[in-house]
Amino acid sequence: MLSERHLEVVLAVVYEYIKTGEPIGSRTISKKFLKDRSAATIRNEMADLEEMEYLYQPHTSAGRIPTPKAYRIYVDAIMRRQRSFPADSDGWMRELRARRRDVEEALGYATRLLGKITNYIGVAALGPASETVLQRVEFVRMGNRTVLILLVLKGGLIHHRTVVLPCDMTQDNLDELSRRVSTVALGRQWKDVRGILQAYVEDALERYADSCRAAIAEMDLILTEQPFQFFTGGTRNVLGMPDFSDLGRLQAMMGLLEEDESIGQLVHGCSAEQGLCVTIGDENPVFQMRDCSIVMASATAGGRRAVVGLIGPVRMDYERSISVLEGILGTLSDNNESEEGGL
Amino acid sequence: MLSERHLEVVLAVVYEYIKTGEPIGSRTISKKFLKDRSAATIRNEMADLEEMEYLYQPHTSAGRIPTPKAYRIYVDAIMRRQRSFPADSDGWMRELRARRRDVEEALGYATRLLGKITNYIGVAALGPASETVLQRVEFVRMGNRTVLILLVLKGGLIHHRTVVLPCDMTQDNLDELSRRVSTVALGRQWKDVRGILQAYVEDALERYADSCRAAIAEMDLILTEQPFQFFTGGTRNVLGMPDFSDLGRLQAMMGLLEEDESIGQLVHGCSAEQGLCVTIGDENPVFQMRDCSIVMASATAGGRRAVVGLIGPVRMDYERSISVLEGILGTLSDNNESEEGGL
DNA sequence: CTTAGCACTCCACAACCGAGAGTGCTAAGA
DNA sequence: TCTTAGCACTCTCGGTTGTGGAGTGCTAAG
């Protein structure tokens, strides 16, 4: 449906428009990209493309601007090619590698890095651990009935939460509780043991059955809800973004970045499929983002599923964005094991 | 140096300018605020005030705009009065109270709340615990020489960090280590014990002296560096801020919000003095903030020193900002103990 | 099918103009 | 001496007009 000739024009327009931000005229294309065709010829083709909704004119006698459909074509073309990581950010990458020990910190750093390198907004989400296996359980008495629950998961993830139990327990009681829980649950999948835990614990602590039940319920909550964790970096760069049609929209979008849920939604789409995925403008599920494009990719870091991405204007430097993201992802992810024998 | 008559004019101009954002003319003042003086009289006084640098005109034949000096006078006047908390935010306050158990979460929520209520930017910093007393110490073996250090401080603060020790230790070794550390350090001020810890620990674990030393050094690092923790909320509201003279400046300012250090600097000034403090425009130590005003106050929450504040444009609704902040601070701070017998 | 030529359209930018707001100054009144 | 009315002056803001340039669509010739 789209001839080779037409395709060439679309790609040229998108490429040039990304670079300049100005509407592109037929003359420019003819001179810079397709020297074997005159401006008039290009003009005819452009008219066709406009009919097909790959290009549009803001007004007669202005050049053409690519539509989302055109960006799509462009991005697909890019993805087929091989890219190389921009070399200029070697020092940063070392920094990032140094932080790999702590996944959360690494992801935070990665988003800030993405922001800095690309001038767009870096986002990341850290999914639940691939296996929910307890490595350590502690209950620490903080006040009358206030107890701190401390869970160390295999892989190094730590959860803690303060809860109020229905009845008072001494630290000795709590130690007994954690001993019992440990006996049953350590080194095993949580989902396999939580059912049988209650009975075994009450065996020794029946006087505190209520509190034990509450504690175990809370543990279950912590371990099964396992929400995504989110990171953003370079938020300031929204300001450098397109003359957003409307300031209100921009504000709405920034609002999203503060609310984890909506990022979750974004991530969700991507985390399903493996590899890199680019969402352009209104392809986006979250309507506040319809003026943005998102480049996302998932990886496994520290044994957990992670999604790292970039949010930028639709008129984004996709080529660069993608290669930067790939570079960071490579440094971050587990299969790039190197140095130190840890774990 | 500033007569009563002049003062009245200054206050009126600031008040009106904050409300409208437009330069204020002599006529407006005469009609709305000082009905017993004619516009011409006010005009003369305004000319005086311009000479004294309390007001200035963007151009001849425009009204007057207050200078930072005038804002200062205005804020000082407000601070002497009593304020009442805006009633419309009762539900939110309940929400906030419900989160008081976890200081970190509460502060995070408070900043978002501040952002939402005022449409400025909420910030908060959580200082080091007032007393560094260990309540629990755990070392968990994560890999060959990788060990997770878990510290629970009195008051409920949890620190954890993963480190690589110089030599391999079994979990039993590590348990012995934590037992020994506990014996010496639990319930006592860290600064009193860290000196004697090493000797006592090596007594039993001399084979691993190196690793023990490394672990204790790391603990010391965690406990003594005790960095401030920072929170921000409502960042999106920068967009609603003044037609910032320069977009670059706005961006620079947003950049600050991502870097903890500089917020630390802001906080530092305030945390010294007790109570509420307002910094207007270029009174600010951080030069990127010279277009903003900051309202900050400190309190004690969860046994830790906390500073909560608002960043807004110089033309900020100080009265409302201050009362909102006071309200939130009241709900947050420890002396407002209520409900539940905890701790 | 391609291309040169040409008339046409439309925007961006500058210049211009009038209305309105607010001032400073002056002179008269208390 | 202080206050006030009156008046001429200044400057911005919004709208209008005009011009130059860029880019198009169409047509006719190669």
XYZ file of C-alpha atoms (C1' of nucleotides) in Angstrom:
746
model
C 0.000 0.000 0.000
C 2.979 2.254 0.533
C 5.372 2.184 -2.400
C 9.120 2.240 -1.914
C 9.206 5.775 -3.313
C 6.641 6.997 -0.882
C 8.377 5.305 2.007
C 11.604 7.115 1.231
C 9.836 10.436 1.384
C 8.153 9.643 4.689
C 11.404 8.586 6.295
C 13.160 11.692 5.053
C 10.444 13.988 6.347
C 10.377 12.361 9.770
C 14.142 12.360 10.007
C 14.436 15.999 9.113
C 11.489 17.089 11.205
C 12.906 15.400 14.274
C 16.105 17.299 13.682
C 14.695 20.737 12.971
C 11.213 20.882 14.390
C 10.110 22.903 11.384
C 7.678 21.793 8.710
C 9.591 20.278 5.821
C 9.117 21.459 2.266
C 9.484 19.501 -0.933
C 12.555 21.474 -1.929
C 14.436 20.465 1.196
C 13.744 16.807 0.635
C 14.794 16.991 -2.965
C 18.031 18.779 -2.138
C 19.103 16.917 0.966
C 17.832 13.408 0.612
C 16.428 12.443 -2.745
C 18.632 14.307 -5.143
C 17.438 12.300 -8.118
C 13.927 13.605 -7.826
C 12.936 17.198 -8.333
C 10.942 19.204 -5.843
C 7.898 19.014 -8.058
C 7.935 15.245 -8.083
C 8.323 15.126 -4.355
C 5.454 17.544 -4.140
C 3.180 15.149 -5.936
C 4.216 12.307 -3.698
C 3.710 14.428 -0.659
C 0.198 15.203 -1.775
C -0.438 11.468 -2.012
C 1.031 10.945 1.431
C -1.162 13.621 2.847
C -4.187 11.840 1.484
C -2.951 8.639 3.092
C -2.518 10.484 6.390
C 1.184 10.107 6.747
C 1.818 13.811 6.508
C -0.153 16.954 7.042
C 0.227 20.650 6.551
C -0.425 23.050 9.385
C -1.694 25.368 6.653
C -1.443 25.766 2.946
C 1.954 26.952 1.870
C 3.754 25.486 4.796
C 5.903 22.378 4.642
C 4.685 18.980 5.803
C 4.733 17.542 9.304
C 4.686 13.811 9.987
C 1.629 12.258 11.609
C 1.892 9.556 14.285
C 1.393 7.051 11.494
C 4.580 8.313 9.866
C 6.516 8.155 13.117
C 5.394 4.571 13.444
C 6.854 3.699 10.053
C 10.042 5.512 10.945
C 10.480 3.755 14.255
C 9.800 0.369 12.731
C 12.504 1.072 10.193
C 14.963 2.048 12.890
C 14.270 -1.032 14.924
C 15.318 -3.256 12.084
C 18.732 -1.673 12.018
C 21.635 -2.257 14.356
C 22.543 0.507 16.727
C 25.630 1.340 18.710
C 25.717 2.950 22.079
C 26.849 6.571 22.142
C 30.380 6.404 23.393
C 30.478 9.658 25.289
C 28.920 8.290 28.443
C 31.494 5.806 29.529
C 32.132 7.282 32.943
C 28.475 7.234 33.821
C 28.164 3.648 32.831
C 30.937 2.709 35.191
C 29.093 4.551 37.939
C 25.988 2.640 37.096
C 27.770 -0.685 37.106
C 29.168 0.095 40.523
C 25.659 0.424 41.869
C 24.394 -2.839 40.552
C 24.644 -4.464 43.934
C 21.570 -2.608 45.137
C 18.910 -2.893 42.476
C 16.760 -0.115 43.817
C 19.565 2.361 43.943
C 20.750 1.268 40.523
C 17.365 1.859 38.967
C 17.061 5.254 40.601
C 20.434 6.176 39.257
C 19.569 4.808 35.838
C 16.524 7.029 35.524
C 18.487 10.104 36.487
C 21.123 9.098 33.990
C 18.579 8.644 31.243
C 17.233 12.071 32.017
C 20.637 13.625 31.881
C 21.834 11.966 28.699
C 18.713 12.344 26.626
C 17.013 15.378 28.125
C 13.824 13.412 28.327
C 12.264 11.798 31.369
C 13.625 8.528 32.624
C 11.291 6.092 34.316
C 11.736 2.667 35.751
C 9.645 0.095 37.470
C 10.834 -2.773 39.538
C 8.561 -5.756 39.493
C 8.016 -8.344 42.143
C 10.797 -10.801 42.817
C 10.654 -13.733 40.501
C 10.569 -16.094 43.452
C 9.110 -15.179 46.816
C 11.359 -17.156 49.088
C 11.979 -15.963 52.597
C 15.526 -15.917 53.777
C 14.952 -14.373 57.171
C 12.093 -13.252 59.380
C 12.265 -10.997 62.412
C 9.682 -9.477 64.689
C 10.886 -6.591 66.780
C 8.842 -5.170 69.597
C 8.640 -1.391 69.271
C 5.931 -0.510 71.783
C 3.045 -1.991 73.717
C 1.424 -3.751 70.847
C 3.425 -2.224 68.064
C 5.637 -4.680 66.255
C 8.040 -4.225 63.420
C 7.959 -7.014 60.872
C 11.207 -7.492 58.981
C 11.383 -9.763 55.971
C 14.503 -10.531 53.988
C 13.804 -12.213 50.688
C 16.171 -14.369 48.768
C 17.936 -12.041 46.380
C 18.383 -9.280 48.914
C 15.051 -7.531 48.872
C 13.969 -6.202 52.253
C 10.446 -5.481 53.368
C 9.496 -3.970 56.667
C 6.315 -2.707 58.143
C 5.112 -1.589 61.524
C 1.828 -3.081 62.694
C -0.337 -2.970 65.770
C -1.294 -6.405 67.040
C -4.513 -7.176 68.895
C -2.714 -8.249 72.081
C 0.557 -7.486 73.782
C 3.468 -9.864 73.258
C 6.908 -9.854 74.818
C 10.026 -9.920 72.712
C 10.459 -13.535 73.789
C 7.040 -14.379 72.404
C 7.958 -12.661 69.202
C 11.250 -14.507 68.970
C 9.422 -17.763 69.387
C 7.076 -16.663 66.639
C 9.880 -15.862 64.246
C 11.628 -19.121 65.099
C 8.517 -21.063 64.267
C 7.850 -19.144 61.100
C 11.441 -19.646 60.042
C 11.298 -23.376 60.577
C 8.375 -23.703 58.247
C 8.880 -20.965 55.703
C 12.572 -20.410 55.136
C 13.900 -21.415 51.783
C 10.500 -22.338 50.477
C 8.052 -20.616 48.185
C 5.773 -18.470 50.278
C 2.683 -19.549 48.428
C 3.401 -23.154 49.399
C 3.690 -22.513 53.126
C 1.388 -19.732 54.117
C -1.525 -22.125 54.405
C 0.089 -24.400 56.933
C 1.871 -21.691 58.902
C -0.952 -20.688 61.186
C -1.509 -24.119 62.695
C 2.157 -24.725 63.343
C 2.629 -21.372 65.007
C -0.391 -21.621 67.257
C 0.875 -24.934 68.451
C 3.341 -23.121 70.636
C 1.725 -19.751 71.047
C -1.948 -20.470 71.366
C -2.365 -17.782 73.997
C -1.502 -15.244 71.338
C -3.318 -16.890 68.484
C -4.981 -13.622 67.539
C -1.786 -11.706 67.302
C -0.045 -14.467 65.422
C -2.830 -14.601 62.941
C -2.631 -10.852 62.486
C 1.120 -10.986 62.006
C 0.958 -13.764 59.468
C -1.834 -12.029 57.621
C 0.305 -8.940 57.434
C 3.234 -10.930 56.122
C 1.002 -12.369 53.496
C -0.070 -8.894 52.527
C 3.486 -7.714 52.208
C 4.591 -10.724 50.207
C 1.673 -11.162 47.877
C 0.692 -7.619 47.104
C 4.315 -6.922 46.196
C 3.589 -3.752 44.373
C 5.741 -2.417 41.627
C 8.211 0.164 42.750
C 8.698 3.227 40.606
C 11.485 5.610 39.850
C 11.665 8.747 37.782
C 14.538 10.955 36.792
C 14.970 14.137 34.827
C 11.473 15.347 35.478
C 12.752 18.843 35.006
C 13.049 18.100 31.339
C 9.322 18.381 30.822
C 10.009 22.066 30.605
C 12.198 21.592 27.594
C 9.523 19.634 25.838
C 7.499 20.712 22.853
C 5.559 23.858 23.040
C 2.913 21.625 24.446
C -0.323 22.538 22.815
C -1.697 23.217 26.237
C -0.040 23.900 29.528
C -2.824 22.095 31.312
C -1.993 18.909 29.478
C 1.618 19.170 30.414
C 0.618 19.613 34.010
C -1.678 16.623 33.864
C 1.160 14.567 32.521
C 3.508 15.659 35.241
C 0.855 14.732 37.721
C 1.005 11.205 36.396
C 4.652 10.946 37.173
C 3.896 11.488 40.824
C 1.271 8.813 40.928
C 2.627 5.350 40.795
C -0.531 3.703 39.590
C -0.546 5.313 36.208
C 3.082 4.541 35.559
C 2.137 1.031 36.482
C -0.366 1.066 33.701
C 2.236 2.216 31.227
C 4.647 -0.400 32.334
C 2.077 -3.099 32.198
C 1.721 -2.958 28.470
C 5.422 -3.283 27.966
C 6.317 -5.798 30.619
C 4.216 -8.374 28.875
C 6.273 -8.543 25.724
C 9.957 -9.088 25.797
C 12.376 -6.609 24.312
C 12.048 -3.012 23.348
C 8.773 -1.351 22.600
C 7.952 2.134 21.423
C 4.610 3.772 21.963
C 3.908 6.848 19.927
C 1.508 9.584 20.926
C -2.064 8.432 21.099
C -1.116 4.790 20.816
C -0.717 5.244 24.509
C -3.195 3.668 26.917
C -3.034 6.595 29.342
C -4.740 9.476 27.667
C -2.763 12.197 29.424
C 0.255 10.885 27.603
C -1.164 11.325 24.144
C 1.338 14.085 23.431
C 4.268 11.921 24.402
C 6.121 8.943 23.124
C 7.487 6.243 25.303
C 10.401 3.949 24.712
C 10.478 1.042 27.093
C 12.290 -2.194 27.555
C 12.314 -4.850 30.153
C 15.125 -6.801 31.688
C 15.963 -8.885 34.670
C 17.999 -7.140 37.335
C 18.876 -8.574 40.692
C 16.593 -11.490 39.978
C 13.636 -9.197 39.550
C 11.759 -8.109 36.516
C 12.469 -4.487 35.733
C 11.161 -2.124 33.110
C 13.169 0.914 32.141
C 11.970 3.577 29.790
C 12.075 7.071 28.451
C 9.228 9.513 28.063
C 9.689 12.264 25.553
C 7.772 14.363 23.090
C 6.346 12.675 20.035
C 8.992 14.505 18.100
C 11.668 12.595 19.911
C 15.064 11.486 18.754
C 14.044 7.857 18.643
C 17.280 6.541 17.288
C 19.381 8.036 20.037
C 16.824 7.279 22.717
C 16.679 3.657 21.790
C 20.408 3.197 21.734
C 20.900 4.953 25.050
C 18.205 2.842 26.608
C 19.697 -0.325 25.222
C 23.068 0.647 26.590
C 21.773 1.298 30.066
C 19.681 -1.798 30.038
C 22.652 -3.864 29.049
C 24.706 -2.529 31.920
C 21.877 -3.051 34.317
C 20.677 -6.501 33.504
C 21.793 -9.770 34.986
C 23.040 -11.594 31.920
C 25.784 -9.010 31.681
C 27.476 -10.584 34.699
C 31.074 -9.517 35.168
C 33.704 -8.822 37.833
C 33.369 -10.187 41.363
C 32.130 -13.637 42.049
C 29.225 -12.624 44.309
C 26.000 -14.604 44.748
C 12.283 54.961 59.091
C 9.017 53.707 57.651
C 6.107 55.789 58.899
C 2.789 54.208 59.815
C 1.236 55.813 56.752
C 3.819 54.338 54.436
C 3.516 50.942 56.037
C -0.203 50.868 55.365
C 0.405 51.533 51.720
C 3.036 48.842 51.424
C 0.829 46.244 53.052
C -2.077 47.164 50.840
C 0.001 46.930 47.687
C 1.469 43.577 48.605
C -1.904 42.205 49.624
C -3.564 43.279 46.426
C -0.682 42.280 44.220
C -0.628 38.791 45.659
C -4.298 38.540 44.873
C -4.320 39.942 41.365
C -0.810 39.663 40.022
C -1.259 43.013 38.314
C 0.647 46.178 39.117
C -1.378 48.217 41.597
C -2.279 51.848 40.938
C -2.785 54.618 43.432
C -6.470 54.804 42.647
C -7.056 51.168 43.581
C -5.390 51.619 46.933
C -7.357 54.762 47.667
C -10.655 53.153 46.761
C -10.240 49.712 48.274
C -8.037 50.134 51.296
C -7.318 53.683 52.389
C -10.559 55.453 51.661
C -9.606 58.481 53.706
C -6.739 59.375 51.448
C -7.092 60.448 47.855
C -5.282 58.851 44.971
C -3.013 61.853 44.653
C -1.838 61.540 48.220
C -1.197 57.870 47.834
C 0.686 58.711 44.708
C 3.065 60.892 46.612
C 3.608 58.236 49.227
C 4.167 55.654 46.566
C 6.833 57.820 45.016
C 8.536 57.928 48.425
C 8.277 54.178 48.742
C 9.772 53.692 45.344
C 12.744 55.757 46.408
C 13.077 53.605 49.520
C 12.937 50.503 47.326
C 9.770 49.008 48.661
C 7.970 49.347 45.383
C 8.894 49.694 41.765
C 7.234 50.333 38.460
C 7.799 48.007 35.542
C 7.493 51.171 33.445
C 6.173 54.660 33.729
C 2.451 54.721 33.760
C 2.016 51.289 35.194
C 1.018 50.602 38.758
C 3.503 49.589 41.431
C 4.838 46.141 42.196
C 6.254 45.203 45.587
C 9.964 44.458 45.928
C 11.276 41.606 48.090
C 11.785 44.214 50.804
C 8.059 44.878 50.786
C 7.213 41.207 50.923
C 9.467 40.938 53.939
C 7.504 43.642 55.757
C 4.270 41.988 54.787
C 5.283 38.544 55.968
C 6.573 39.906 59.252
C 3.221 41.545 59.779
C 1.366 38.323 59.067
C 3.522 36.329 61.419
C 2.520 38.503 64.334
C -1.120 37.658 63.797
C -2.957 34.503 64.715
C -4.061 32.262 61.914
C -6.580 29.505 61.625
C -6.271 26.404 59.546
C -8.402 26.318 56.415
C -11.276 24.054 57.309
C -11.871 22.507 53.923
C -9.175 19.895 54.228
C -10.464 17.831 57.088
C -10.611 14.538 55.273
C -7.020 14.809 54.156
C -5.874 15.522 57.648
C -7.488 12.354 58.850
C -5.647 10.486 56.128
C -2.433 12.060 57.247
C -3.012 11.205 60.872
C -3.637 7.614 59.906
C -0.156 7.432 58.412
C 1.655 8.799 61.364
C 2.875 5.390 62.406
C 5.413 5.364 59.592
C 7.212 8.687 59.588
C 8.646 8.301 56.145
C 5.346 7.527 54.565
C 3.690 10.311 56.512
C 6.173 12.886 55.288
C 5.827 11.710 51.729
C 2.101 12.039 52.008
C 2.396 15.424 53.657
C 4.384 16.850 50.779
C 1.889 15.590 48.255
C -0.861 17.060 50.372
C 0.863 20.403 50.574
C 1.233 20.384 46.834
C -2.396 19.603 46.321
C -3.810 22.106 48.770
C -1.647 25.063 47.929
C -0.654 24.410 44.326
C 2.923 25.032 45.265
C 5.665 22.490 45.826
C 5.765 20.599 49.079
C 9.122 19.510 50.434
C 10.173 17.721 53.547
C 13.363 16.517 55.100
C 13.718 13.944 57.778
C 16.707 14.480 59.998
C 18.757 11.946 61.867
C 17.144 10.286 64.838
C 17.561 12.338 67.964
C 19.224 9.402 69.650
C 21.202 6.789 67.805
C 20.398 3.777 69.928
C 20.424 0.364 68.365
C 17.525 -1.864 69.098
C 18.482 -4.782 66.911
C 21.339 -5.891 64.704
C 21.323 -8.646 62.117
C 23.812 -9.850 59.582
C 22.406 -12.010 56.830
C 24.583 -13.920 54.446
C 23.502 -13.276 50.882
C 26.364 -14.719 48.881
C 29.984 -15.775 49.137
C 31.241 -12.680 50.878
C 28.177 -10.572 50.420
C 26.423 -9.732 53.654
C 23.306 -7.773 54.376
C 23.567 -5.535 57.418
C 20.244 -4.801 59.078
C 19.974 -2.184 61.781
C 16.821 -1.334 63.694
C 17.069 1.863 65.641
C 15.068 2.772 68.648
C 12.071 4.655 67.328
C 11.503 2.330 64.409
C 13.989 3.544 61.842
C 15.472 0.788 59.732
C 18.760 0.890 57.882
C 20.065 -1.808 55.649
C 22.971 -2.126 53.328
C 24.636 -4.860 51.376
C 28.412 -5.067 51.679
C 31.187 -7.280 50.477
C 33.480 -8.437 53.251
C 37.154 -9.255 52.779
C 36.731 -12.883 53.766
C 33.986 -15.467 53.650
C 31.940 -16.060 56.810
C 29.257 -18.625 57.480
C 25.846 -17.597 58.751
C 26.886 -19.027 62.120
C 29.887 -16.721 62.222
C 27.630 -13.846 61.373
C 25.150 -14.788 64.059
C 27.946 -14.861 66.567
C 28.982 -11.441 65.342
C 25.530 -9.993 65.749
C 25.188 -11.605 69.178
C 28.404 -9.975 70.290
C 27.536 -6.615 68.825
C 24.145 -6.786 70.463
C 25.583 -7.525 73.862
C 27.692 -4.420 73.760
C 25.669 -1.991 71.745
C 21.989 -2.580 72.313
C 20.174 0.126 74.208
C 23.205 2.356 74.360
C 24.252 5.416 72.437
C 26.229 4.308 69.431
C 28.871 6.939 69.886
C 29.618 5.520 73.344
C 30.169 1.985 72.187
C 31.668 1.965 68.760
C 35.136 2.434 70.168
C 35.091 -0.656 72.345
C 33.156 -2.850 69.955
C 36.038 -4.053 67.849
C 38.039 -5.561 70.671
C 35.082 -7.370 72.160
C 34.043 -8.842 68.855
C 37.498 -10.037 67.869
C 37.727 -11.839 71.146
C 35.517 -14.563 69.757
C 36.006 -14.158 66.041
C 39.668 -13.374 65.646
C 39.920 -15.537 62.554
C 37.612 -13.089 60.843
C 39.001 -9.940 62.379
C 39.234 -8.290 58.975
C 35.653 -8.927 58.085
C 34.429 -7.899 61.501
C 36.321 -4.683 61.273
C 34.853 -4.043 57.851
C 31.341 -4.769 59.102
C 31.653 -2.518 62.103
C 33.139 0.232 59.988
C 30.172 -0.049 57.683
C 27.773 0.151 60.611
C 29.546 3.238 61.783
C 29.163 4.734 58.348
C 25.459 4.013 58.298
C 24.867 5.343 61.776
C 27.015 8.414 61.782
C 26.578 9.729 58.285
C 22.815 9.473 58.823
C 21.917 11.566 55.896
C 18.799 13.608 55.697
C 16.052 11.981 53.744
C 14.076 14.105 51.347
C 10.577 14.171 49.983
C 8.870 16.329 47.427
C 5.294 16.592 46.304
C 3.387 18.603 43.765
C 6.356 19.147 41.532
C 3.975 19.504 38.666
C 2.945 22.835 40.088
C 6.101 24.501 38.901
C 4.265 24.815 35.653
C 1.621 26.955 37.234
C 4.212 29.257 38.675
C 4.965 32.791 37.652
C 5.772 33.537 34.112
C 9.274 32.817 35.212
C 11.501 35.439 33.725
C 13.437 32.657 32.114
C 12.592 29.080 31.351
C 16.167 28.106 31.997
C 15.920 29.302 35.554
C 12.795 27.319 36.133
C 14.533 24.272 34.823
C 17.521 24.840 37.025
C 15.225 25.082 39.990
C 13.458 21.867 39.127
C 16.824 20.256 38.831
C 17.458 21.137 42.446
C 14.418 19.255 43.545
C 15.930 16.092 42.183
C 19.198 16.559 43.965
C 18.992 15.960 47.637
C 22.063 17.924 48.555
C 20.696 21.272 47.641
C 17.452 20.732 49.458
C 19.653 19.847 52.377
C 21.196 23.246 52.134
C 17.797 24.888 52.202
C 16.708 22.866 55.132
C 19.861 23.550 57.000
C 19.128 27.204 57.439
C 15.737 26.512 58.858
C 16.381 23.503 60.997
C 18.653 25.560 63.171
C 16.019 27.891 64.454
C 12.832 26.633 65.943
C 9.461 27.531 64.517
C 8.382 28.881 61.202
C 10.645 30.726 58.862
C 9.995 32.389 55.549
C 12.674 33.039 52.969
C 11.799 35.453 50.229
C 13.387 35.502 46.807
C 17.043 36.317 46.898
C 17.256 35.980 50.648
C 17.735 32.408 49.679
C 21.124 30.742 50.075
C 20.719 28.653 46.930
C 20.920 31.000 44.022
C 18.733 28.976 41.683
C 15.912 29.656 44.071
C 16.126 33.390 43.864
C 12.803 33.562 42.087
C 11.058 31.557 44.761
C 9.962 31.939 48.300
C 10.163 29.219 50.844
C 8.054 28.701 53.913
C 9.529 26.169 56.273
C 9.020 24.910 59.743
C 10.537 22.205 61.806
C 8.975 19.722 64.139
C 9.686 16.458 65.817
C 7.984 13.460 64.262
C 8.539 9.877 65.288
C 11.342 11.021 67.526
C 13.194 12.531 64.626
C 13.749 16.076 63.597
C 11.745 16.908 60.521
C 11.504 19.999 58.394
C 8.463 20.543 56.248
C 8.088 23.372 53.808
C 6.551 24.910 50.764
C 8.271 26.355 47.734
C 6.305 28.844 45.725
C 6.740 31.937 43.644
C 7.764 35.097 45.384
C 4.255 36.273 44.738
C 2.903 33.577 46.957
C -0.142 33.545 49.154
C 1.910 33.643 52.315
C -1.001 33.827 54.680
C -2.651 30.724 53.369
C 0.620 28.899 52.893
C 1.652 29.510 56.444
C -1.613 28.379 57.910
C -1.740 25.242 55.797
C 1.789 24.419 56.782
C 1.064 24.975 60.432
C -1.953 22.749 60.188
C -0.052 19.913 58.604
C 2.816 20.296 60.969
C 0.493 20.144 63.907
C -1.027 16.922 62.695
C 2.362 15.464 61.991
C 4.321 16.303 65.068
C 4.746 14.265 68.196
C 3.354 16.618 70.811
C 0.000 16.225 69.154
C -0.241 12.682 70.550
C -3.727 11.252 70.440
C -5.678 8.013 70.003
C -3.992 4.677 70.470
C -1.617 4.015 73.256
C 1.369 2.965 71.117
C 5.017 3.545 72.026
C 6.162 9.940 -15.706
C 9.088 13.870 -14.639
C 10.117 18.571 -14.394
C 10.268 23.708 -15.015
C 7.508 27.657 -14.529
C 4.105 30.424 -12.569
C 0.308 32.215 -10.076
C -1.549 31.824 -5.679
C -2.009 31.278 -0.628
C -0.870 31.991 3.813
C 2.092 32.991 7.687
C 5.392 35.742 10.222
C 6.940 40.054 11.302
C 7.103 44.834 11.597
C 4.958 49.239 11.685
C 1.250 51.814 13.051
C -2.615 53.567 15.629
C -5.983 54.481 19.296
C -7.716 53.501 23.817
C -6.885 53.134 28.509
C -4.471 53.241 32.653
C -1.538 55.511 35.605
C 1.699 58.691 36.505
C 4.060 63.400 37.908
C 3.454 68.071 38.370
C 1.127 72.235 39.490
C -1.865 75.174 41.677
C -5.626 75.886 44.644
C -7.829 74.846 49.128
C -7.791 73.618 54.237
C 2.400 72.591 55.526
C -0.364 68.911 53.956
C -4.040 67.368 50.862
C -6.465 67.239 46.711
C -8.338 68.169 42.028
C -6.980 68.814 37.345
C -4.289 68.091 33.426
C -0.749 66.882 30.231
C 2.221 63.186 29.382
C 3.976 58.411 28.884
C 3.759 53.797 28.055
C 1.495 49.304 27.208
C -1.770 46.508 25.008
C -4.756 44.981 21.336
C -6.087 45.271 16.794
C -5.177 46.424 11.908
C -2.547 46.777 7.920
C 1.153 45.766 4.671
C 5.037 43.351 2.918
C 8.372 39.547 2.029
C 9.138 34.839 1.765
C 8.308 30.130 1.678
C 5.832 26.580 -0.212
C 2.166 24.851 -2.660
C -0.888 23.175 -6.758
C -1.528 23.297 -11.405
C -0.251 23.273 -16.171
C 2.263 22.400 -20.063
C 6.371 20.850 -22.154
C 10.100 17.327 -22.354
